[in-house]
Structure formats: C-alpha cells, structure tokens
XYZ file of C-alpha atoms in Angstrom:
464
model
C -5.690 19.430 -9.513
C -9.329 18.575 -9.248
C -11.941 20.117 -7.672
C -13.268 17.613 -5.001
C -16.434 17.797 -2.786
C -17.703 20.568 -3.803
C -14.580 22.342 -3.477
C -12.643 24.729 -5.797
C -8.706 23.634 -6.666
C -7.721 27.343 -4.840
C -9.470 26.167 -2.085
C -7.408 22.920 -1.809
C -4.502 24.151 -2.410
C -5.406 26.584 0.839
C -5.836 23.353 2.947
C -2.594 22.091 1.778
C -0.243 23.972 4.765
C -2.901 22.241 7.732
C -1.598 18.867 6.274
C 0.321 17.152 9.235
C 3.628 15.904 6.425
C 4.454 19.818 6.484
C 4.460 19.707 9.922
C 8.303 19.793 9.671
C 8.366 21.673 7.296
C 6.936 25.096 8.960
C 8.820 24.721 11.889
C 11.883 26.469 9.951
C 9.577 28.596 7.284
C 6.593 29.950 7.155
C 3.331 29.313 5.310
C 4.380 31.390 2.444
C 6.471 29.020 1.177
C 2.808 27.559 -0.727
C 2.557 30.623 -2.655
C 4.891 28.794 -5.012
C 2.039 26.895 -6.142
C 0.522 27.222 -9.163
C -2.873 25.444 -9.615
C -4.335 23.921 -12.458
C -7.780 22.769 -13.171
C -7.246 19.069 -14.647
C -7.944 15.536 -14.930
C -6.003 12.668 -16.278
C -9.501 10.648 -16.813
C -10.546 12.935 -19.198
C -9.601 13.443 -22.855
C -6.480 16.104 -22.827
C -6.128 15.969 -19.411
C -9.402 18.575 -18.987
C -6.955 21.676 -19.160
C -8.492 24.818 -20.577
C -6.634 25.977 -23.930
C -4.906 29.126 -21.274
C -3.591 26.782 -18.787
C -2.575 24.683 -21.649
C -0.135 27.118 -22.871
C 0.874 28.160 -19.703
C 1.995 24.676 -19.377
C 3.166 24.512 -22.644
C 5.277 27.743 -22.221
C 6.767 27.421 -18.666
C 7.387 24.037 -17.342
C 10.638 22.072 -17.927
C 9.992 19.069 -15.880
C 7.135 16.884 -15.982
C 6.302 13.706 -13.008
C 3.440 11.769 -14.257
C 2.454 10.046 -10.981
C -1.347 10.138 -11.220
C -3.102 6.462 -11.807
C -6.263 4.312 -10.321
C -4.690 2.048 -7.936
C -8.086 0.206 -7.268
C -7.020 -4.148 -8.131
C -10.973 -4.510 -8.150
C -11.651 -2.138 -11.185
C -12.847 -3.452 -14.367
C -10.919 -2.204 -17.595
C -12.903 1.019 -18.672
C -11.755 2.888 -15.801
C -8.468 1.970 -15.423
C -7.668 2.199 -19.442
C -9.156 5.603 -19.294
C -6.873 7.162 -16.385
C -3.616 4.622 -16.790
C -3.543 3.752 -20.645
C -5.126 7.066 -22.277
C -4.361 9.825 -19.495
C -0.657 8.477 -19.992
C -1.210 9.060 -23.499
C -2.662 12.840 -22.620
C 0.291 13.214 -20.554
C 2.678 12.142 -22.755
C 0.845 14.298 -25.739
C 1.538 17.231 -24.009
C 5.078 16.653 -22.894
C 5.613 17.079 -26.717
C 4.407 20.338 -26.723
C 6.012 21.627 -24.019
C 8.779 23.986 -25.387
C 11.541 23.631 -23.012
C 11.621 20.285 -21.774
C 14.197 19.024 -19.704
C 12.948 15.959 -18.420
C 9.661 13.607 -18.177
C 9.674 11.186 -14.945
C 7.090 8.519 -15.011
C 6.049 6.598 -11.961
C 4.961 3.135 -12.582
C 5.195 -0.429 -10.416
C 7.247 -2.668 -10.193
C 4.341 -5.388 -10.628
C 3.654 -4.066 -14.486
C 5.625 -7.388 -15.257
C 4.204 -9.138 -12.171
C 3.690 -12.677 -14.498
C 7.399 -12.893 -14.067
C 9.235 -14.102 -10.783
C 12.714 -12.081 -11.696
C 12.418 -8.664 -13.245
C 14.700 -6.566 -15.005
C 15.200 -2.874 -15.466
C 13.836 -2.570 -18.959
C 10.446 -2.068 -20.758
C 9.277 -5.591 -21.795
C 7.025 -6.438 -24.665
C 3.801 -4.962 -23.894
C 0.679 -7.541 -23.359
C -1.886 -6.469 -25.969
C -2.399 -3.926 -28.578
C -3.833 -0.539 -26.721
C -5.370 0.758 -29.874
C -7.929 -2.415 -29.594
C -8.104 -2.088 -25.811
C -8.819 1.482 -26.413
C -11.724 0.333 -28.808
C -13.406 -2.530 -26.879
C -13.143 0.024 -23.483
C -15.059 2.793 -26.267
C -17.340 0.184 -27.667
C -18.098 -3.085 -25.615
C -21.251 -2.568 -22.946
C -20.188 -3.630 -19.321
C -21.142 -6.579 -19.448
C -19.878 -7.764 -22.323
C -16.448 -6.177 -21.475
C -16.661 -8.089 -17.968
C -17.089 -11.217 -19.791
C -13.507 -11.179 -22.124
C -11.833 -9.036 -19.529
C -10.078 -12.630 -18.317
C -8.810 -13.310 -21.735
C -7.636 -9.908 -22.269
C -5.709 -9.585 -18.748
C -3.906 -13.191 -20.047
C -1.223 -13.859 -17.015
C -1.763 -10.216 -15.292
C -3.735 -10.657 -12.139
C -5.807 -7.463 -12.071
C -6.396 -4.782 -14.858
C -4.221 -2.806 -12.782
C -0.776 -4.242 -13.745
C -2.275 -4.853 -16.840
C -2.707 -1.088 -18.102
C 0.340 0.354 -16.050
C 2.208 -2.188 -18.735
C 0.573 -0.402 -21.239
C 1.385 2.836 -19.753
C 5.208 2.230 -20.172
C 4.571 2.065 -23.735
C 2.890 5.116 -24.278
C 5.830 6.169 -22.754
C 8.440 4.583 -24.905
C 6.759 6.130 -27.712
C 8.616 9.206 -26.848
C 12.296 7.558 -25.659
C 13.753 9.806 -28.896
C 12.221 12.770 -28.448
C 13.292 13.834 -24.585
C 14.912 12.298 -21.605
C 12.916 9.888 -19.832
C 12.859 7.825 -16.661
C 10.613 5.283 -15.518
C 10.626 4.806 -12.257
C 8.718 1.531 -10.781
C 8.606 1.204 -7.226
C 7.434 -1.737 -5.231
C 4.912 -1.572 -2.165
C 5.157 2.191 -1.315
C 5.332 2.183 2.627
C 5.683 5.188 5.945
C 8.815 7.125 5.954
C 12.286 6.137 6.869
C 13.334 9.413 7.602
C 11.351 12.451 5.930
C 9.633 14.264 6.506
C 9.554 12.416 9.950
C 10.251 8.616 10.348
C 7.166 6.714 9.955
C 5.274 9.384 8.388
C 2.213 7.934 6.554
C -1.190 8.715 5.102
C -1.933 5.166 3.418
C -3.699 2.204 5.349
C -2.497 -0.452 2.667
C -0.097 -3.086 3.295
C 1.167 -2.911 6.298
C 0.314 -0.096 7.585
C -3.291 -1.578 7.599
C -2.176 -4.469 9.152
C -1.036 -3.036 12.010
C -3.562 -0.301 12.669
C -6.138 -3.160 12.499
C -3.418 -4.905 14.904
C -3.109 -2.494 17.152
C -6.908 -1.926 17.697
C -7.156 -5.635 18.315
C -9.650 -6.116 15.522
C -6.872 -8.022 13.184
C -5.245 -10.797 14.626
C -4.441 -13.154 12.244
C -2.439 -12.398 8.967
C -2.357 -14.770 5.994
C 1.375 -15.077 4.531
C 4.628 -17.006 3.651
C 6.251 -15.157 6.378
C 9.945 -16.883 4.761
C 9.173 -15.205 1.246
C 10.756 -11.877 0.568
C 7.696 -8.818 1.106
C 8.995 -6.061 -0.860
C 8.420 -2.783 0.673
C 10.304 1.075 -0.127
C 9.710 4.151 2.191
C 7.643 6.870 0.518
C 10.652 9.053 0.903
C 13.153 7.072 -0.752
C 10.313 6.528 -3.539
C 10.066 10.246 -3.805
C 14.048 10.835 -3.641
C 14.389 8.365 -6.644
C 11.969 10.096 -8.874
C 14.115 13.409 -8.480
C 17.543 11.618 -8.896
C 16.388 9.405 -11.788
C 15.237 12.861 -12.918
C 18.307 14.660 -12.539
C 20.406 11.782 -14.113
C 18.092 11.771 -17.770
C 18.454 15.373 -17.989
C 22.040 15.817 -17.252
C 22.931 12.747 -19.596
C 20.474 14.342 -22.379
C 18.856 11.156 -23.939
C 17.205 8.392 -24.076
C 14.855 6.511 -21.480
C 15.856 4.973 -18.390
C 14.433 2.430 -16.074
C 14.901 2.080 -12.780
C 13.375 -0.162 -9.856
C 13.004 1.590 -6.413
C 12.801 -2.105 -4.462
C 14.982 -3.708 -1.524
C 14.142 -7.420 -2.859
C 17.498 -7.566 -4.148
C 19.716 -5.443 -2.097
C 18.045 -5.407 1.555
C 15.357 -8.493 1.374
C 12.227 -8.267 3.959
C 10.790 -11.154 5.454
C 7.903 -11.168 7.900
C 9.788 -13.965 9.676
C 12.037 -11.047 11.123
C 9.065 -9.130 13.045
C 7.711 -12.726 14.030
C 9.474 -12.892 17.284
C 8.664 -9.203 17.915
C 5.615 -7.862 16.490
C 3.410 -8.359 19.423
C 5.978 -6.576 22.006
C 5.660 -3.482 19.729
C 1.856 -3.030 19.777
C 2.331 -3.500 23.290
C 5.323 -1.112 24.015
C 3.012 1.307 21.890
C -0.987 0.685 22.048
C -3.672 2.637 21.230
C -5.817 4.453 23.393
C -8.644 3.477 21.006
C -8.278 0.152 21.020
C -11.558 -2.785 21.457
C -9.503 -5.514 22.035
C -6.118 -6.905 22.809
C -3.669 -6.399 20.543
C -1.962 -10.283 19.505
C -1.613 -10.878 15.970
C -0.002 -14.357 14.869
C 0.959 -15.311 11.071
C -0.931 -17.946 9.060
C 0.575 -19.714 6.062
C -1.950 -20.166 4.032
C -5.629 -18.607 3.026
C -7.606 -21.746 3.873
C -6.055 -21.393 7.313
C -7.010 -18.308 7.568
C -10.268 -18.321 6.592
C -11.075 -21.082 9.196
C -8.986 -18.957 12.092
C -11.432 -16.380 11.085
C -14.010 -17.405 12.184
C -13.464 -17.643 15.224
C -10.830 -15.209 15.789
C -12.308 -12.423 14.205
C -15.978 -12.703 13.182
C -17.247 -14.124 16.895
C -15.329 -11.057 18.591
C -16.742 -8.896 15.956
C -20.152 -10.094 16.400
C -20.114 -9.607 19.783
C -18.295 -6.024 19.758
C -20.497 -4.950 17.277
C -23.746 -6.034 20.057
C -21.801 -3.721 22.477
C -21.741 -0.708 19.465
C -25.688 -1.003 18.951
C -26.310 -1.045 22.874
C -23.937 2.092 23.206
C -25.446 3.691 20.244
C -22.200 3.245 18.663
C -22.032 2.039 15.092
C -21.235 -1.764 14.348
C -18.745 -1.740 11.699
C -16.000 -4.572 12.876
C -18.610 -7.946 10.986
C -18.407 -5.551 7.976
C -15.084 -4.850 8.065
C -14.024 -8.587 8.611
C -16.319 -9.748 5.574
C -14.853 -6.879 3.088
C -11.523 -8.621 3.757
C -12.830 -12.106 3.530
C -14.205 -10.896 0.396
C -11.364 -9.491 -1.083
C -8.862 -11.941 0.104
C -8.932 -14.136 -3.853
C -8.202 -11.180 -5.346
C -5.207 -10.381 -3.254
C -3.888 -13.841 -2.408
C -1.019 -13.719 -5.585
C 0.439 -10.756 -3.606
C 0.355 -11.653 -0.656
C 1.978 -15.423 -1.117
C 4.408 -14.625 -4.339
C 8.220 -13.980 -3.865
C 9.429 -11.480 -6.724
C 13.176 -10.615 -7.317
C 13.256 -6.856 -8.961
C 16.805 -6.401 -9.962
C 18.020 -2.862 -9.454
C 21.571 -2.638 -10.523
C 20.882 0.852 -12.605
C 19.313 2.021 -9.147
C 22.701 1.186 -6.947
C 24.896 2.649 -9.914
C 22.370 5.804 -9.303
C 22.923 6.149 -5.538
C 26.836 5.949 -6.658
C 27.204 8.758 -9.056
C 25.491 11.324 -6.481
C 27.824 13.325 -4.456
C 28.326 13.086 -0.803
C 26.159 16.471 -0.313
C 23.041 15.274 -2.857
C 23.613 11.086 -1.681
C 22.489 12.339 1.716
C 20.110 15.059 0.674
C 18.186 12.196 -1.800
C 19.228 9.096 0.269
C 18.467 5.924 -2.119
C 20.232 3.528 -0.951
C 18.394 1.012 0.968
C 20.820 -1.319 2.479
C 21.522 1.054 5.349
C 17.338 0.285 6.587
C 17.070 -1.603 9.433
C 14.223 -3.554 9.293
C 13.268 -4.105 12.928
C 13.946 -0.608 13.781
C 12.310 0.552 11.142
C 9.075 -1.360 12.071
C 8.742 0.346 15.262
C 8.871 3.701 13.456
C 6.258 2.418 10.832
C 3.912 1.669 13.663
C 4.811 4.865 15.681
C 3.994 6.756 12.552
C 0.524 4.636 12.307
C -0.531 5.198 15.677
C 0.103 9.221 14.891
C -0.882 9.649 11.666
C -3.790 7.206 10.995
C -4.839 6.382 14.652
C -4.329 10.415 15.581
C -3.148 9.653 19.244
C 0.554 11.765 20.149
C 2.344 10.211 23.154
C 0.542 11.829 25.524
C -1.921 9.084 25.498
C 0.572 6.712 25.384
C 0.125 6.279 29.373
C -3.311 6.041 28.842
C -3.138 3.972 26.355
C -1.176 1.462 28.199
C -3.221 1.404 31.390
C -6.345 0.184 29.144
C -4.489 -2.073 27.358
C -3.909 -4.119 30.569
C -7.328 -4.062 30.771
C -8.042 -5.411 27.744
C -5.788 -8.006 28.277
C -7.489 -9.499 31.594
C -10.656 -9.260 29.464
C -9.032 -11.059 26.530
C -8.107 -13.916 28.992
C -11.360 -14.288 30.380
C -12.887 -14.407 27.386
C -10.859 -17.314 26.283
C -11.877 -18.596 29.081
C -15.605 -18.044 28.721
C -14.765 -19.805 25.006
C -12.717 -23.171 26.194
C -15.692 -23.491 29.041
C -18.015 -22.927 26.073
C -16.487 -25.498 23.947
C -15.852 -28.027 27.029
C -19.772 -28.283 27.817
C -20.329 -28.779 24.395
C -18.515 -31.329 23.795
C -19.704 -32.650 27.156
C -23.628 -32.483 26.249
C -22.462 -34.296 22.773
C -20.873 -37.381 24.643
C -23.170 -37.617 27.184
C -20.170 -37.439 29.745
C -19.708 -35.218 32.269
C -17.461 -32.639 32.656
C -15.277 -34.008 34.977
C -15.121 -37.164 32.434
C -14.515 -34.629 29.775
C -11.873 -32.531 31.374
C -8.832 -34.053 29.161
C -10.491 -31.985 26.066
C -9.372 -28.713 27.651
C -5.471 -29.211 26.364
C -5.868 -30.147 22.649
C -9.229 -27.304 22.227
C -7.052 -24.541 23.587
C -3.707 -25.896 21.650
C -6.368 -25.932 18.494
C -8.164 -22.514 19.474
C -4.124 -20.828 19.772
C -3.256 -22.354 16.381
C -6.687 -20.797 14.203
C-alpha cells in the first residue's frame, strides 16, 4: 500500500472495514476479520517496488501467491508514466516473484484491449509491439517534449500508451512462463456487480456507470454509439472470481502460463440496442433525489451528431443551470463538465464505435472443470447474465453507491422528478417559441404566417 494524503498505510488499512463493499460482509462477522491484513509500504512506480529490504524478505519468505493488479489506467497519459508503473513496475513485480521461496502461483491482470489493433482476439500472448529495453531508454532519456513528439510513431496501431505498455507488460511476464505457474488474466470493461458482494455494487464512474449517473441527474442526455455493435462489459465479481480460478487451475496443473479472457463478446454479446426500448423507464422507475433535470437520454450514432446535439442539449441547459448555481451560491460545474467530455471525446471515439470479438474458449473449459460447490462459489460463467435485468441492478447499485441515496428517498425522489418533468416540457416550450420568433423576425413574416415551422424545429430539436 501507499501512504495517501497525508496518511500512514496503518491508517488506511483502519478505514478499510467503513468501506460500504464489506457491508455484507460484517453482517455475519465481525470487524476482526481485517486483522488478517498485513500492510506493506510500496509502490509499483518506483524502482523495486519501494519495499524496505525487511518487508522484502518478509515477502520473500512468506507469500505463495502473488496478483499483480496494480496499473495507470489514465488513456490521456503520455509514455513516461505509464512505462514506469505498467512496463517497469511489472518488471519489479515480476523480479520479485523470483525470489519468493515458495511460490505457488503468479496471477497477472491485464486487458483485453492489449491487442486492441485487432478485431478478433485470441487467448495467447502475441508478438509484443516494440522493444521495452529502448522504450525504457527514450522514457529515461528523451525530455517531454521531445518524447511527446515520437510518442505517435512509437504507439504504431495502439490507440493510447495505455494498451500500448499493458502489451509490454505481458512480456515481462512471459519472461518467467518456465520458472512458475502463471495466468494472465485480461478482462474487458470491468463493470458493478452481478451478484457480490451485492448486485450492482460499484465504486467506478467509467463506462456505464458514468453514463447513467450523468443520466439519471439529467445532465447527460445524449450518448454517442453504434448501439447494434457488441459493448463488452464483465461484472467486477466475475472479474475477481476468474483471477482466483485461473489461479487455482496454474497451480494445481504446476506449469506453464495461461491466458485467459474474462469477456461476454463471445459467449453472452451486449448491445445497447437491448436497453434502447427501456433505458428511460428505468431512470424513471428509480430517480434521484439529486437530480437538476429530467432524466431522458437517447442514443446517437455517430460523434459529429453528437457534438451538434450538444449543443443544444447539453451546453444551453448547462449554461443556464450553472446561472441558477452562482445565484444560489452553488458552484457551476455542469459547462465544465460538458466541455471535459467534448474534449475527451477523440480520444475515446475507437472505443466507443469498435466491435471486438475476444474468444474465450480456455475461460468456458475453466468454468467446466470447477465442481458444483467451487462453480457456484466462483461463478464464471456469463451466459446465465441477463442483460436487462442486470441493467436495473447496475443502476440501482449507481444510485446507492455513487449517487449515496438508499430507497428511502426513492419517494422523494420520484415526487421531484415529476416536477422536473413539467419543467422540462416547458422549457421546450420556452425553446420551440424561441426558435419560432426567430425564424419569424428573419423572414419578416409573422408568426401566424410562420406557424408551419413548429413541426419540422421540434422533429429536428427531438432528433439532436
């Protein structure tokens, strides 16, 4: 662990029982359970993970199983950080795993998008993009900006430096294939909780978990997409329940390395065209007692689209709600919010309109080796999820765990959001009236002479 604002890892790990995803968890034990934790000062970012030479040999002397989960996530970083903490803490990781006296078994988590230049993906390691050791050396070497300007050339067909040095990871990795047992594990889009340790337990606002908590405020209402293509999502928990059985399965078999993608492309395909029809009843079954606006979000197919719908479907509401903030002594944040997704929008666009295929067939021979007793205690098989149904939990576990409201808003929550829904309609009216004596002063006509405008601006103002 690593100390973090200001505080000591013993104090984190103190905070650890007050997190709501052990809510479950103490209702049957009690907070002693944590005592099982053992601490260590660390960081992957820096050289030997940061571990004092004690700890080291503590390490070295006691553990059996290692998961290397810890990585920058950030698509926007430039290469120095991410080779430092993907590339060389894998590397640290990996260097110490061969130390480690009595190991039984080293799990790596990487993503299924390390191979993202490819439409159909298999489960194996494939040829790794560049040479690390002169990565390594430009990221120790080149200035900023001069590493800026031949990061494109380095990256090749990788979209962000992201995939780019979780590729590299793997092969730090293989490196060490004959030495111990080894599983790579790559999941997809890591989403809430099917089942533990509640359904639609979550603590991340990407994806679509963002989506919808901006949704269900009422501040996002478009979404650019091909709602047709296939979205790959996992649950966290199935993510998590993967890691242990891939685990389990390298050590009992005793060699070699093992890949494995935790994915429903291929065996239980997504596509937003399923929620289409009912997206909009769930934020209404289930709105937020903190919501600004009404909650209707509608799919766009492409980015131009959406940039146009934009503007006036989220900036002019935003403008004016952030007005309302000031006045209130509130503070604006919704224009700001809008433009950082504007802004990062070209970055994102390959994800959000490419179809991948990430074949799994070592994952479904996985789920069929278990046992009846360990197939339902680590559940991995993700044709029994039920998309629609499984939505509704998502956004249940949004509006509890990211919004912070429990049902007994919910009544609340409703009576405002009919509210907001008289005020929505008035304010599209307030916007077609707008538009109509516009157009009126521009023609010279009158409004009663302009009156036939009304249809096609409010069929064009429900399409943006």
């Amino acid at each position: 662990m690593r100390p973090k604002k200001g505080k000591e890892i013993a104090d984190r790990l103190q905070e650890f029982p007050a997190n709501p995803v052990f809510e479950h968890l103490l209702q049957n034990t009690s907070k002693d359970i944590f005592n099982k934790l053992i601490p260590i000062s660390g960081d992957v970012g820096v050289e030997n993970l940061g571990i004092n030479d004690n700890d080291r040999q503590i390490l070295i002397d006691e553990v059996n199983i290692v998961i290397h989960s810890a990585a920058t996530l950030d698509f926007e970083e430039n290469l120095r950080p991410t080779v430092k903490i993907n590339v060389l803490g894998t590397r640290y990781v990996m260097d110490l795993c061969q130390q480690i006296k009595n190991l039984k078994v080293m799990i790596h988590v990487s993503s299924a998008y390390v191979n993202s230049y490819l439409k159909e993906v298999d489960e194996k390691v494939y040829d790794r993009p560049a040479d690390p050791e002169n990565i390594i050396n430009m990221v120790n070497t080149l200035t900023n900006d001069a590493l800026n300007d031949v990061e494109r050339l380095i990256l090749k067909n990788h979209p962000n430096t992201y995939t780019f040095t979780k590729h590299l990871a793997e092969h730090e990795v293989k490196k060490c294939e004959a030495m111990f047992p080894i599983s790579i594990v790559r999941p997809t889009m890591i989403v809430a909780a099917l089942k533990e340790p509640v359904p639609g337990w979550t603590c991340s606002k990407v994806g679509p978990q963002g989506f919808l908590m901006g949704a269900a405020k009422g501040v996002v209402r478009r979404l650019p997409l091909a709602k047709e293509n296939i979205a790959d999502y996992i649950p966290v928990d199935i993510v998590v329940n993967q890691l242990l059985a891939a685990g389990w399965n390298a050590a009992r078999q005793n060699s070699g390395l093992q890949v494995y993608h935790c994915s429903t492309s291929t065996q239980n395909p997504f596509r937003w065209s399923i929620l289409e029809s009912v997206v909009n009843k769930i934020l209404t079954n289930y709105p937020l007692k903190s919501a600004v606006w009404y909650p209707h979000l509608a799919f766009v197919r492409s980015l131009w689209l959406f940039r146009l719908s934009a503007i006036f479907i989220h900036f002019f509401p935003a403008v004016l709600l952030d007005m309302l903030l000031r006045i209130t002594g509130g503070k604006p944040i919704l224009f700001r919010l809008h433009k950082n997704v504007w802004n990062s929008l070209s970055r994102l666009e390959v994800f959000i309109f490419t179809e991948w295929k990430f074949n799994n067939p070592r994952t479904r021979e996985l789920s069929a080796i278990m046992n009846k007793t360990d197939s339902e205690l680590f559940d991995i098989d993700v044709s029994k999820i039920y998309w629609e149904e499984y939505f509704v939990k998502l956004h249940l576990g949004v509006r509890r765990y990211l919004n912070k409201e429990t049902e007994k808003t919910l009544a609340a929550a409703k009576t405002k959001n009919n509210i907001l829904y008289y005020v929505h309609i008035i304010w599209q009216v307030m916007i077609l009236g707008l538009l109509w004596v516009i157009i009126s002063w521009v023609t010279g006509l009158g409004l009663t002479q302009t009156s036939w405008v009304i249809p096609p601006i409010y069929l064009l103002y429900s399409m943006l």
